[in-house]
CSV table of C-alpha atoms and ligand atoms in Angstrom, one decimal:
chain,number,residue,atom,x,y,z
A,1,MET,CA,0.0,0.0,0.0
A,2,PRO,CA,1.4,3.4,-0.9
A,3,ARG,CA,2.1,5.3,2.3
A,4,MET,CA,1.6,8.8,0.8
A,5,ALA,CA,0.0,10.3,-2.3
A,6,VAL,CA,0.4,13.9,-3.5
A,7,ARG,CA,-2.1,15.4,-5.8
A,8,ALA,CA,-0.7,18.4,-7.6
A,9,ALA,CA,0.1,20.3,-10.7
A,10,ILE,CA,3.6,19.1,-11.6
A,11,PHE,CA,6.5,20.3,-13.7
A,12,HIS,CA,9.5,18.2,-14.4
A,13,THR,CA,12.0,17.7,-17.3
A,14,PRO,CA,13.2,14.2,-17.6
A,15,ARG,CA,15.2,15.1,-20.7
A,16,PRO,CA,17.0,18.4,-21.4
A,17,GLY,CA,14.8,21.0,-22.8
A,18,GLN,CA,11.7,18.9,-22.7
A,19,LEU,CA,9.2,20.2,-20.1
A,20,GLU,CA,6.5,17.7,-19.0
A,21,THR,CA,3.5,19.0,-17.2
A,22,LEU,CA,0.5,17.5,-15.7
A,23,ALA,CA,-2.3,19.8,-14.4
A,24,ASP,CA,-3.8,17.3,-11.9
A,25,ALA,CA,-1.4,14.5,-11.2
A,26,LEU,CA,-1.3,11.9,-8.4
A,27,ILE,CA,2.1,10.7,-7.3
A,28,GLU,CA,2.1,7.7,-5.0
A,29,ILE,CA,5.1,7.1,-2.7
A,30,ASP,CA,5.8,4.0,-0.6
A,31,ALA,CA,7.1,3.8,2.9
A,32,ALA,CA,10.7,3.9,1.7
A,33,GLY,CA,10.1,7.2,0.0
A,34,VAL,CA,10.2,5.6,-3.5
A,35,ILE,CA,7.6,6.7,-6.1
A,36,THR,CA,5.4,3.8,-7.1
A,37,ALA,CA,3.1,5.4,-9.6
A,38,VAL,CA,2.7,8.9,-11.4
A,39,GLY,CA,-0.2,9.7,-13.6
A,40,PRO,CA,-3.4,11.8,-14.0
A,41,ALA,CA,-5.5,11.9,-10.7
A,42,THR,CA,-8.3,9.6,-12.1
A,43,PRO,CA,-11.2,8.6,-9.9
A,44,GLU,CA,-9.9,4.9,-9.7
A,45,ARG,CA,-6.5,6.1,-8.6
A,46,LEU,CA,-7.9,8.5,-6.1
A,47,ALA,CA,-10.1,5.7,-4.7
A,48,ARG,CA,-7.0,3.6,-3.7
A,49,THR,CA,-6.2,3.6,0.0
A,50,VAL,CA,-3.1,5.5,1.4
A,51,ASP,CA,-2.1,6.7,4.8
A,52,VAL,CA,-1.9,10.3,3.8
A,53,THR,CA,-3.1,12.3,0.7
A,54,ILE,CA,-1.6,15.7,0.4
A,55,GLN,CA,-3.5,17.9,-2.0
A,56,LEU,CA,-1.8,21.1,-3.1
A,57,PRO,CA,-3.9,24.3,-3.3
A,58,ALA,CA,-4.5,26.2,-6.5
A,59,HIS,CA,-1.5,28.0,-8.0
A,60,HIS,CA,0.9,25.7,-6.3
A,61,TYR,CA,3.2,23.5,-8.3
A,62,LEU,CA,5.2,20.4,-7.4
A,63,LEU,CA,8.8,20.3,-8.8
A,64,PRO,CA,11.6,17.9,-8.3
A,65,GLY,CA,14.0,19.0,-5.6
A,66,PHE,CA,17.0,21.1,-6.6
A,67,ILE,CA,20.4,19.6,-6.6
A,68,ASP,CA,23.5,21.8,-5.7
A,69,LEU,CA,26.4,20.1,-7.5
A,70,HIS,CA,29.1,22.3,-5.9
A,71,VAL,CA,28.9,23.9,-2.5
A,72,HIS,CA,31.6,24.6,0.2
A,73,ALA,CA,29.8,24.1,3.5
A,74,PRO,CA,32.5,25.8,5.6
A,75,GLN,CA,32.4,28.9,3.5
A,76,TRP,CA,28.8,29.8,4.5
A,77,PRO,CA,29.8,32.3,7.1
A,78,GLN,CA,31.6,34.4,4.5
A,79,THR,CA,28.9,34.3,1.9
A,80,GLY,CA,28.5,37.6,0.3
A,81,ARG,CA,31.8,39.1,1.3
A,82,ALA,CA,35.3,39.7,-0.1
A,83,LEU,CA,34.2,39.0,-3.8
A,84,ASP,CA,36.2,41.8,-5.3
A,85,VAL,CA,39.6,40.2,-5.2
A,86,PRO,CA,41.3,37.6,-7.5
A,87,LEU,CA,40.6,33.9,-6.6
A,88,GLU,CA,44.2,33.2,-5.3
A,89,GLU,CA,43.9,36.2,-2.9
A,90,TRP,CA,40.3,35.2,-1.9
A,91,LEU,CA,41.6,31.6,-1.0
A,92,GLN,CA,44.7,32.7,0.9
A,93,VAL,CA,43.5,35.8,2.7
A,94,HIS,CA,39.8,35.0,3.4
A,95,THR,CA,38.9,31.4,2.8
A,96,PHE,CA,41.8,29.2,4.1
A,97,PRO,CA,41.8,31.1,7.6
A,98,LEU,CA,38.1,30.5,7.9
A,99,GLU,CA,38.2,26.8,6.8
A,100,ALA,CA,41.1,26.3,9.3
A,101,ARG,CA,38.6,27.2,12.1
A,102,TYR,CA,36.8,23.8,11.6
A,103,ALA,CA,39.4,22.1,13.6
A,104,ASP,CA,37.0,23.2,16.3
A,105,THR,CA,34.2,20.7,15.7
A,106,ALA,CA,31.8,22.7,17.9
A,107,PHE,CA,32.2,25.6,15.5
A,108,ALA,CA,31.6,23.3,12.6
A,109,ARG,CA,28.4,22.0,14.2
A,110,GLU,CA,27.1,25.6,14.8
A,111,VAL,CA,27.7,26.6,11.2
A,112,TYR,CA,26.5,23.4,9.6
A,113,SER,CA,23.4,23.4,11.7
A,114,ASP,CA,22.5,26.7,10.2
A,115,LEU,CA,23.6,26.0,6.6
A,116,VAL,CA,21.8,22.7,6.1
A,117,PRO,CA,18.2,24.0,7.0
A,118,SER,CA,18.9,27.1,4.9
A,119,LEU,CA,19.7,25.0,1.8
A,120,LEU,CA,16.6,22.8,2.4
A,121,ALA,CA,14.4,25.8,2.8
A,122,GLN,CA,15.9,26.9,-0.6
A,123,GLY,CA,14.7,23.7,-2.0
A,124,THR,CA,18.1,22.1,-2.3
A,125,THR,CA,17.3,18.4,-1.6
A,126,THR,CA,20.7,17.1,-2.6
A,127,ALA,CA,24.1,18.8,-2.1
A,128,LEU,CA,27.5,17.7,-3.3
A,129,TYR,CA,29.6,19.4,-0.4
A,130,PHE,CA,33.3,20.2,0.0
A,131,ALA,CA,33.8,20.1,3.7
A,132,THR,CA,37.3,21.0,5.2
A,133,ILE,CA,40.5,19.0,5.8
A,134,HIS,CA,39.2,17.9,9.2
A,135,VAL,CA,37.9,14.5,9.8
A,136,GLU,CA,35.6,15.3,12.7
A,137,ALA,CA,34.1,18.4,11.1
A,138,SER,CA,33.3,16.3,7.9
A,139,ILE,CA,31.6,13.6,10.0
A,140,ALA,CA,29.6,16.4,11.9
A,141,LEU,CA,28.4,17.6,8.5
A,142,ALA,CA,27.3,14.1,7.5
A,143,GLU,CA,25.5,13.6,10.8
A,144,ILE,CA,23.7,16.9,10.5
A,145,CYS,CA,22.6,16.2,7.0
A,146,LEU,CA,21.3,12.8,8.0
A,147,ALA,CA,19.5,14.1,11.0
A,148,LEU,CA,17.8,16.9,9.1
A,149,GLY,CA,17.1,14.6,6.1
A,150,GLN,CA,19.2,16.2,3.4
A,151,ARG,CA,20.6,13.9,0.5
A,152,ALA,CA,24.2,14.8,0.7
A,153,LEU,CA,27.6,13.7,-0.8
A,154,ILE,CA,30.4,15.0,1.4
A,155,GLY,CA,34.1,15.2,0.9
A,156,LYS,CA,36.9,15.7,3.3
A,157,VAL,CA,39.1,18.2,1.4
A,158,ALA,CA,42.6,16.8,0.6
A,159,MET,CA,45.3,19.4,0.2
A,160,ASP,CA,48.9,18.9,1.1
A,161,ALA,CA,51.1,21.0,-1.3
A,162,PRO,CA,53.2,23.5,0.8
A,163,ASP,CA,53.5,25.9,-2.1
A,164,GLU,CA,49.8,26.5,-2.4
A,165,CYS,CA,48.5,25.6,1.1
A,166,PRO,CA,49.4,27.6,4.1
A,167,GLY,CA,51.1,25.9,7.1
A,168,PHE,CA,48.0,26.6,9.2
A,169,TYR,CA,45.7,24.8,6.8
A,170,ARG,CA,46.9,21.7,5.0
A,171,ASP,CA,47.2,18.1,5.4
A,172,ALA,CA,50.6,17.4,7.0
A,173,CYS,CA,51.7,15.0,4.2
A,174,ALA,CA,50.1,12.8,1.4
A,175,GLU,CA,50.0,9.8,3.7
A,176,ASP,CA,48.0,11.7,6.4
A,177,ALA,CA,45.6,13.0,3.8
A,178,ILE,CA,45.0,9.5,2.4
A,179,ARG,CA,44.5,8.0,5.9
A,180,ASP,CA,42.0,10.8,6.9
A,181,THR,CA,40.1,10.5,3.5
A,182,ARG,CA,39.9,6.8,4.0
A,183,GLU,CA,38.6,7.3,7.6
A,184,VAL,CA,35.9,9.7,6.5
A,185,ILE,CA,34.8,7.3,3.8
A,186,ASN,CA,34.6,4.5,6.3
A,187,ARG,CA,32.8,6.4,8.9
A,188,ILE,CA,30.3,8.0,6.6
A,189,ARG,CA,29.6,4.5,5.1
A,190,ALA,CA,29.1,3.2,8.6
A,191,LEU,CA,26.6,6.0,9.4
A,192,THR,CA,24.3,4.8,6.7
A,193,PRO,CA,24.8,1.1,6.2
A,194,ASP,CA,21.8,0.7,3.8
A,195,ALA,CA,22.3,-0.3,0.0
A,196,ASN,CA,21.3,3.2,-1.2
A,197,PRO,CA,22.6,5.6,1.5
A,198,LEU,CA,21.2,9.1,1.8
A,199,VAL,CA,24.6,10.5,2.7
A,200,GLN,CA,27.7,9.3,0.9
A,201,PRO,CA,31.5,10.1,1.0
A,202,VAL,CA,33.3,11.7,-1.9
A,203,ILE,CA,37.0,11.8,-2.7
A,204,THR,CA,37.9,15.5,-2.8
A,205,PRO,CA,41.3,16.8,-4.0
A,206,ARG,CA,40.7,20.5,-3.7
A,207,PHE,CA,42.3,21.3,-7.1
A,208,LEU,CA,45.5,20.2,-8.8
A,209,PRO,CA,47.7,23.1,-7.4
A,210,SER,CA,46.9,22.3,-3.9
A,211,CYS,CA,47.9,18.6,-4.1
A,212,SER,CA,51.2,16.8,-4.4
A,213,PHE,CA,51.8,14.2,-7.1
A,214,GLU,CA,51.8,11.5,-4.5
A,215,LEU,CA,48.5,12.6,-3.1
A,216,LEU,CA,46.8,12.7,-6.5
A,217,LYS,CA,48.1,9.3,-7.3
A,218,GLU,CA,47.0,7.8,-4.0
A,219,LEU,CA,43.6,9.4,-4.2
A,220,GLY,CA,43.2,7.8,-7.6
A,221,VAL,CA,44.0,4.5,-6.3
A,222,LEU,CA,41.5,5.1,-3.4
A,223,ALA,CA,38.8,5.9,-5.8
A,224,ALA,CA,39.3,2.6,-7.7
A,225,GLN,CA,39.4,0.7,-4.4
A,226,THR,CA,36.5,2.2,-2.6
A,227,GLY,CA,34.2,3.2,-5.6
A,228,ALA,CA,33.6,6.5,-4.0
A,229,ARG,CA,32.8,9.3,-6.3
A,230,VAL,CA,35.3,12.1,-7.0
A,231,GLN,CA,35.0,15.9,-7.0
A,232,THR,CA,37.5,18.6,-7.6
A,233,HIS,CA,37.9,22.1,-9.1
A,234,CYS,CA,38.9,22.0,-12.7
A,235,SER,CA,40.1,24.7,-15.3
A,236,GLU,CA,38.3,27.4,-13.3
A,237,SER,CA,40.6,30.3,-14.1
A,238,PRO,CA,43.5,31.2,-16.4
A,239,TRP,CA,45.8,31.1,-13.4
A,240,GLU,CA,44.8,27.4,-12.6
A,241,VAL,CA,45.2,26.4,-16.3
A,242,ALA,CA,48.7,28.0,-16.6
A,243,HIS,CA,49.7,26.3,-13.3
A,244,GLY,CA,48.7,22.9,-14.6
A,245,GLN,CA,50.4,23.4,-18.0
A,246,ALA,CA,53.6,24.5,-16.2
A,247,ARG,CA,53.5,21.5,-13.9
A,248,PHE,CA,52.2,18.7,-16.0
A,249,GLY,CA,52.6,19.9,-19.5
A,250,LYS,CA,48.9,19.3,-20.2
A,251,SER,CA,45.3,20.3,-19.3
A,252,ASP,CA,43.8,19.8,-15.8
A,253,VAL,CA,41.4,17.2,-17.3
A,254,ALA,CA,44.2,15.2,-18.9
A,255,ALA,CA,46.2,15.4,-15.7
A,256,LEU,CA,43.3,14.3,-13.6
A,257,ALA,CA,42.7,11.3,-16.0
A,258,ASP,CA,46.4,10.3,-15.5
A,259,PHE,CA,45.9,10.1,-11.8
A,260,GLY,CA,42.8,8.0,-12.2
A,261,LEU,CA,40.5,10.7,-11.0
A,262,LEU,CA,38.4,11.3,-14.1
A,263,ARG,CA,35.9,8.6,-13.5
A,264,GLU,CA,32.2,7.9,-14.0
A,265,HIS,CA,30.3,10.5,-11.8
A,266,THR,CA,33.4,12.5,-11.1
A,267,VAL,CA,32.2,16.2,-10.7
A,268,LEU,CA,34.5,18.9,-12.1
A,269,ALA,CA,33.5,22.3,-10.6
A,270,HIS,CA,33.7,25.1,-13.2
A,271,GLY,CA,35.5,23.8,-16.2
A,272,ASN,CA,35.4,27.2,-17.9
A,273,PHE,CA,38.7,26.7,-19.7
A,274,VAL,CA,38.3,23.1,-20.8
A,275,ASN,CA,39.3,22.6,-24.4
A,276,ASP,CA,37.6,20.4,-27.1
A,277,PRO,CA,39.5,17.3,-26.4
A,278,ASP,CA,38.9,17.8,-22.7
A,279,ARG,CA,35.2,18.0,-23.5
A,280,ARG,CA,35.3,14.7,-25.4
A,281,HIS,CA,37.4,13.1,-22.5
A,282,ILE,CA,34.9,14.2,-19.9
A,283,HIS,CA,32.0,12.8,-21.9
A,284,HIS,CA,33.7,9.5,-22.6
A,285,ALA,CA,34.6,9.1,-19.0
A,286,GLY,CA,31.0,9.8,-17.8
A,287,ALA,CA,32.2,12.6,-15.7
A,288,ALA,CA,30.3,15.9,-15.2
A,289,ILE,CA,30.7,19.7,-15.0
A,290,ALA,CA,29.2,21.7,-12.2
A,291,HIS,CA,28.4,25.1,-13.7
A,292,CYS,CA,28.7,27.8,-11.1
A,293,PRO,CA,27.7,30.9,-13.0
A,294,LEU,CA,27.6,33.3,-10.0
A,295,SER,CA,31.0,32.4,-8.9
A,296,ASN,CA,32.4,32.5,-12.4
A,297,ALA,CA,31.3,36.0,-12.7
A,298,TYR,CA,33.6,36.9,-9.8
A,299,PHE,CA,36.5,34.6,-10.4
A,300,ALA,CA,36.7,32.8,-13.6
A,301,GLY,CA,36.8,35.6,-16.2
A,302,ARG,CA,35.1,33.4,-18.8
A,303,ILE,CA,31.5,32.3,-19.4
A,304,LEU,CA,31.1,28.5,-19.7
A,305,PRO,CA,30.3,27.3,-23.3
A,306,LEU,CA,27.2,25.8,-21.8
A,307,ARG,CA,25.1,25.7,-25.0
A,308,GLU,CA,27.8,23.6,-26.8
A,309,MET,CA,28.2,21.3,-23.8
A,310,LEU,CA,24.4,20.7,-23.6
A,311,ASP,CA,24.3,19.9,-27.3
A,312,GLU,CA,27.2,17.5,-26.9
A,313,GLY,CA,25.3,15.6,-24.3
A,314,LEU,CA,27.9,16.2,-21.5
A,315,HIS,CA,26.7,15.5,-17.9
A,316,LEU,CA,26.0,19.0,-16.4
A,317,GLY,CA,24.4,20.5,-13.3
A,318,LEU,CA,24.4,23.7,-11.4
A,319,GLY,CA,26.5,24.7,-8.3
A,320,SER,CA,26.1,27.6,-6.0
A,321,ASP,CA,29.8,27.4,-5.2
A,322,LEU,CA,29.2,29.1,-1.8
A,323,ALA,CA,30.9,31.2,-1.1
A,324,GLY,CA,32.6,32.0,-4.4
A,325,GLY,CA,29.0,32.6,-5.5
A,326,HIS,CA,26.9,34.8,-3.2
A,327,SER,CA,23.6,33.0,-3.2
A,328,PRO,CA,22.6,29.6,-1.6
A,329,SER,CA,19.7,29.4,-4.1
A,330,ILE,CA,19.9,27.0,-7.0
A,331,LEU,CA,17.2,29.1,-8.6
A,332,ASP,CA,19.6,32.0,-8.5
A,333,ALA,CA,22.2,29.8,-10.2
A,334,ALA,CA,19.6,28.7,-12.8
A,335,ARG,CA,18.8,32.3,-13.7
A,336,MET,CA,22.4,33.4,-13.7
A,337,ALA,CA,23.2,30.4,-16.1
A,338,ILE,CA,20.5,31.7,-18.4
A,339,THR,CA,21.6,35.4,-18.3
A,340,ALA,CA,25.3,34.5,-18.6
A,341,SER,CA,24.6,32.4,-21.6
A,342,ARG,CA,22.8,35.3,-23.2
A,343,MET,CA,25.7,37.6,-22.7
A,344,ARG,CA,28.1,35.5,-24.7
A,345,GLU,CA,29.4,37.1,-27.9
A,346,ALA,CA,27.3,36.7,-31.1
A,347,GLY,CA,28.7,33.7,-33.0
A,348,ASP,CA,29.3,31.7,-29.8
A,349,GLY,CA,27.2,28.7,-29.2
A,350,GLY,CA,24.1,30.7,-28.1
A,351,PRO,CA,21.9,30.9,-25.0
A,352,ILE,CA,20.1,28.3,-23.0
A,353,ASN,CA,16.4,28.6,-22.0
A,354,ALA,CA,14.5,28.4,-18.7
A,355,VAL,CA,13.5,24.8,-19.3
A,356,GLU,CA,17.1,23.8,-19.9
A,357,ALA,CA,18.2,25.7,-16.8
A,358,PHE,CA,15.4,23.7,-14.9
A,359,TRP,CA,16.9,20.4,-16.3
A,360,LEU,CA,20.3,21.4,-15.1
A,361,ALA,CA,19.0,22.1,-11.6
A,362,THR,CA,17.2,18.7,-11.3
A,363,ALA,CA,17.4,15.7,-13.7
A,364,GLY,CA,20.8,16.8,-15.3
A,365,ALA,CA,22.5,16.9,-12.0
A,366,ALA,CA,20.9,13.7,-10.9
A,367,GLU,CA,22.3,11.9,-13.9
A,368,ALA,CA,25.6,13.5,-13.3
A,369,LEU,CA,25.7,12.0,-9.9
A,370,GLY,CA,23.9,8.7,-10.8
A,371,LEU,CA,21.2,9.2,-8.2
A,372,PRO,CA,17.6,8.0,-8.4
A,373,VAL,CA,16.1,11.5,-8.2
A,374,GLY,CA,15.6,14.6,-10.4
A,375,HIS,CA,12.2,13.7,-12.0
A,376,PHE,CA,9.0,11.9,-11.1
A,377,ALA,CA,8.8,8.3,-12.3
A,378,PRO,CA,8.2,4.9,-10.7
A,379,GLY,CA,11.4,3.8,-9.0
A,380,MET,CA,12.7,7.2,-8.4
A,381,GLU,CA,12.9,8.6,-4.8
A,382,PHE,CA,10.5,11.3,-3.9
A,383,ASP,CA,12.6,14.4,-3.5
A,384,ALA,CA,10.3,17.4,-4.3
A,385,LEU,CA,9.3,20.9,-3.5
A,386,VAL,CA,6.2,23.0,-3.7
A,387,ILE,CA,6.2,26.4,-5.3
A,388,ASP,CA,3.5,28.8,-4.3
A,389,THR,CA,3.1,31.3,-7.1
A,390,THR,CA,0.6,33.4,-5.2
A,391,GLY,CA,3.1,34.9,-2.7
A,392,PRO,CA,4.8,36.8,-1.3
A,393,GLU,CA,4.1,38.5,-4.7
A,394,ARG,CA,2.0,36.9,-7.5
A,395,ILE,CA,4.2,35.2,-10.1
A,396,ALA,CA,1.9,33.3,-12.3
A,397,TRP,CA,-1.4,34.2,-14.1
A,398,PRO,CA,-2.7,30.9,-15.2
A,399,ALA,CA,-5.5,32.5,-17.3
A,400,LEU,CA,-2.9,34.4,-19.2
A,401,ASP,CA,0.2,32.1,-18.9
A,402,SER,CA,0.7,28.8,-20.6
A,403,PRO,CA,2.2,26.0,-18.5
A,404,ILE,CA,5.6,26.6,-19.9
A,405,GLN,CA,5.3,30.2,-19.3
A,406,ILE,CA,4.5,29.6,-15.7
A,407,LEU,CA,7.5,27.4,-15.4
A,408,GLU,CA,9.7,30.2,-17.0
A,409,LYS,CA,8.4,32.6,-14.4
A,410,ILE,CA,9.1,30.2,-11.5
A,411,ILE,CA,12.6,29.8,-12.7
A,412,ARG,CA,13.3,33.4,-13.2
A,413,ARG,CA,11.3,34.9,-10.2
A,414,ALA,CA,10.6,32.4,-7.4
A,415,GLY,CA,12.6,32.6,-4.3
A,416,ARG,CA,12.8,31.0,-0.8
A,417,ALA,CA,9.6,32.7,0.2
A,418,ASN,CA,7.7,30.8,-2.5
A,419,ILE,CA,8.9,27.4,-1.5
A,420,ARG,CA,6.3,26.1,0.9
A,421,LYS,CA,7.2,22.4,1.4
A,422,VAL,CA,10.3,20.2,0.8
A,423,TRP,CA,10.6,16.5,0.8
A,424,VAL,CA,13.5,14.3,0.6
A,425,ARG,CA,13.0,10.5,0.1
A,426,GLY,CA,9.3,11.1,1.0
A,427,ARG,CA,10.2,12.8,4.3
A,428,GLU,CA,9.0,16.4,4.8
A,429,VAL,CA,12.2,18.2,5.8
A,430,THR,CA,10.9,21.8,5.9
A,431,GLY,CA,7.7,23.5,5.3
A,432,ALA,CA,4.5,25.4,6.1
B,1,LIG,N1,39.7,26.5,-6.2
B,1,LIG,C1,40.3,25.9,-5.2
B,1,LIG,N2,39.6,26.1,-4.0
B,1,LIG,C2,38.5,26.8,-4.3
B,1,LIG,C3,37.4,27.3,-3.7
B,1,LIG,O1,37.2,27.2,-2.5
B,1,LIG,N3,36.4,28.0,-4.4
B,1,LIG,C4,36.6,28.2,-5.7
B,1,LIG,N4,35.7,28.9,-6.4
B,1,LIG,N5,37.7,27.8,-6.4
B,1,LIG,C5,38.6,27.1,-5.8
B,2,LIG,FE1,34.4,25.9,-5.4
């Protein structure tokens, strides 16, 4: 017997650019939070017995939960400040001193207990997190996500290179970084021993400049041994690209591949400067790019060739990149992705539209991670949110707007105040 049924107008986009709408849908969800049926709310289906039926009011829409494919949990307290300096200065002067404070696990718990509910309230049902170098603070983040019900992939950051990492904030050596990464993987896996864990560990070399050869090599070995996903920053800025060329004589993507770090479901944050062979390499490997358009406006100096990448079928999603980006909202990332794509030079690949941005924020990122979420279908887990288009100011005029126009307006205009309920795996995690 389905435990719960939700009767609602739904929007989702299982394939890029293809919006599916149902004005009066019934989604049935079992006790494990898995969708068992999706379809029109026919009298026969409505007659089936369930524990709870939730019916959304008029002008409310059910969407798949948003996925943040790149977010630095420890940078939450500095969100919105110090964004006028170059990336290297921002890291050394502002970010590394803040991240170093997470040696204090009580401080980590204070910040993460504020961040996770904030992201849930923004509709972020899944987050791919960079934590810090610290084992205990990384575990604290995992525990808080589990307790509050957010789907999360969490990486203890690995960074040991003395040239790029200050003495007060780095792994003492490659061996220690590997030992601690292994410990975080094992402890997060022990927190959630089920077959399909809500919270999972991720191998997280910060970026190539911050890691020694030995560390990169051993992290690649660890990825193969443990099967944990990999995330890192890649080809974000001209400085990073030049650093990689000088050190490895090749692109970041090619170097990561040499170390065994370009794997299926590897998530490369940014990727603004990847070249054509890199793109083919990423595609072939089944890796993905987390597009972080707000952060790119501050730090990268180039707009991602998103149109071309979408057309090539690359795995793609959106990242807030807190605190390189100033907003915790994936809707803000979606609209910045649209506007940034529109500001590319004439003759470049062209813009993306709101439906494509919606796909990036949901199904695209879910595919990139290989998680059973992102759209509504039997067998997918019920991660969803409710958008109220009546307030705090009215967004939609259904008598005037077509369904696709309502979705466009949601993507371009909705904010935290319009998000009334959020579920992860069928559990309500915030709401009215
Ligand atoms: N490159 C290495 N570390 C970082 C970081 O924390 N943020 C961004 N945007 N780029 C990075
Ligand atoms: Fe980042």
